[in-house]
């Protein structure tokens, strides 16, 4: 029998995180789960199912019963970029899920090694044009958000930057710190500690407005992206349950303690409704398909 909001939840709830433990997505999921369990009166268990760039855990939730006991907590890149990056993908991001809400957003920063002769984006572009094909930028791998931001920069500013993919964002940032490569885009949580310690220089934030986390950083409006962490349920999950989860998490995200916890991760809380979250996904998927197609990135 389908669960109704009247007798739900009657047992523990599972948040599936399609990435490894310890990343921003995992930490956000655990912070929300702990407080949500208290609010709902049932434990919320976080289950990590990494693999296939997030596709493994995502497809697991897509196949789960729509009874309100299994949810996906995903990073935006795995959900909206993977469908364009892979020729075959084991889930449909629109048909297989019921969006619940965005939980948080975290900006991406353009950073360089301190010895690189650029203090602004314009200076970086000028140097790259004066040294065509000589400036390399590091990414977390083909098709990742920091790779695609680099491709957007190349196209919009007409510069010839060389892409060097790494196996993860941490490795990419580490080599830029070491001076092996001069440039990378990185998430605020991943690179801001290096900026604060003077090991990286920040040129701007890929956003259409200043980030409250560091409002002094210049805004790169032409490269604005929304990097979010969101909660989704299997398609067919009863709307009263979706609404109850949304209301409960909104209360959790509104607390000063949660604001402070997310700030330490370099993220800001979001309280988008199920309807607004769902409404934005088709355009976002279409946008990233164009970016991926233009970059030529593919994983098969």
Short mmCIF file of N, CA and C in Angstrom, two decimals, residues 4 19 34 53 57 80 89 96 98 133 137 167 172 210 233 256 267:
data_model
loop_
_atom_site.label_atom_id
_atom_site.label_comp_id
_atom_site.label_asym_id
_atom_site.label_seq_id
_atom_site.Cartn_x
_atom_site.Cartn_y
_atom_site.Cartn_z
N UNK A 4 0.99 7.30 2.88
CA UNK A 4 0.36 8.61 2.89
C UNK A 4 1.05 9.45 3.94
N UNK A 19 28.28 9.91 -4.38
CA UNK A 19 29.71 10.22 -4.32
C UNK A 19 30.29 9.62 -3.05
N UNK A 34 20.84 14.46 9.85
CA UNK A 34 20.84 14.42 11.31
C UNK A 34 19.71 15.26 11.89
N UNK A 53 30.94 8.08 -11.98
CA UNK A 53 30.78 9.54 -11.96
C UNK A 53 29.43 9.97 -11.40
N UNK A 57 24.77 5.48 -8.02
CA UNK A 57 23.83 5.80 -6.95
C UNK A 57 22.57 6.46 -7.47
N UNK A 80 23.01 17.00 -13.96
CA UNK A 80 22.66 17.74 -15.17
C UNK A 80 23.71 17.67 -16.27
N UNK A 89 22.97 6.44 -20.51
CA UNK A 89 22.94 6.73 -19.08
C UNK A 89 21.77 5.97 -18.46
N UNK A 96 12.41 10.00 -14.32
CA UNK A 96 12.65 9.03 -13.24
C UNK A 96 12.65 9.63 -11.84
N UNK A 98 11.23 12.82 -8.90
CA UNK A 98 10.40 13.93 -8.44
C UNK A 98 11.29 14.89 -7.66
N UNK A 133 48.43 28.65 -26.92
CA UNK A 133 48.73 27.23 -26.77
C UNK A 133 49.74 26.92 -25.69
N UNK A 137 45.29 24.65 -18.21
CA UNK A 137 44.40 24.71 -17.05
C UNK A 137 44.03 23.30 -16.62
N UNK A 167 42.45 13.21 -12.05
CA UNK A 167 41.49 12.28 -11.44
C UNK A 167 40.98 12.88 -10.13
N UNK A 172 43.97 18.29 -9.02
CA UNK A 172 44.14 19.43 -9.92
C UNK A 172 44.59 20.66 -9.15
N UNK A 210 28.06 38.89 -6.37
CA UNK A 210 29.09 38.56 -5.38
C UNK A 210 28.62 37.45 -4.45
N UNK A 233 13.38 12.61 -5.19
CA UNK A 233 12.75 11.34 -4.84
C UNK A 233 12.47 10.55 -6.12
N UNK A 256 20.17 29.04 12.54
CA UNK A 256 21.51 29.63 12.52
C UNK A 256 22.62 28.58 12.52
N UNK A 267 29.42 26.92 1.41
CA UNK A 267 28.12 26.78 0.73
C UNK A 267 27.10 27.68 1.40
#
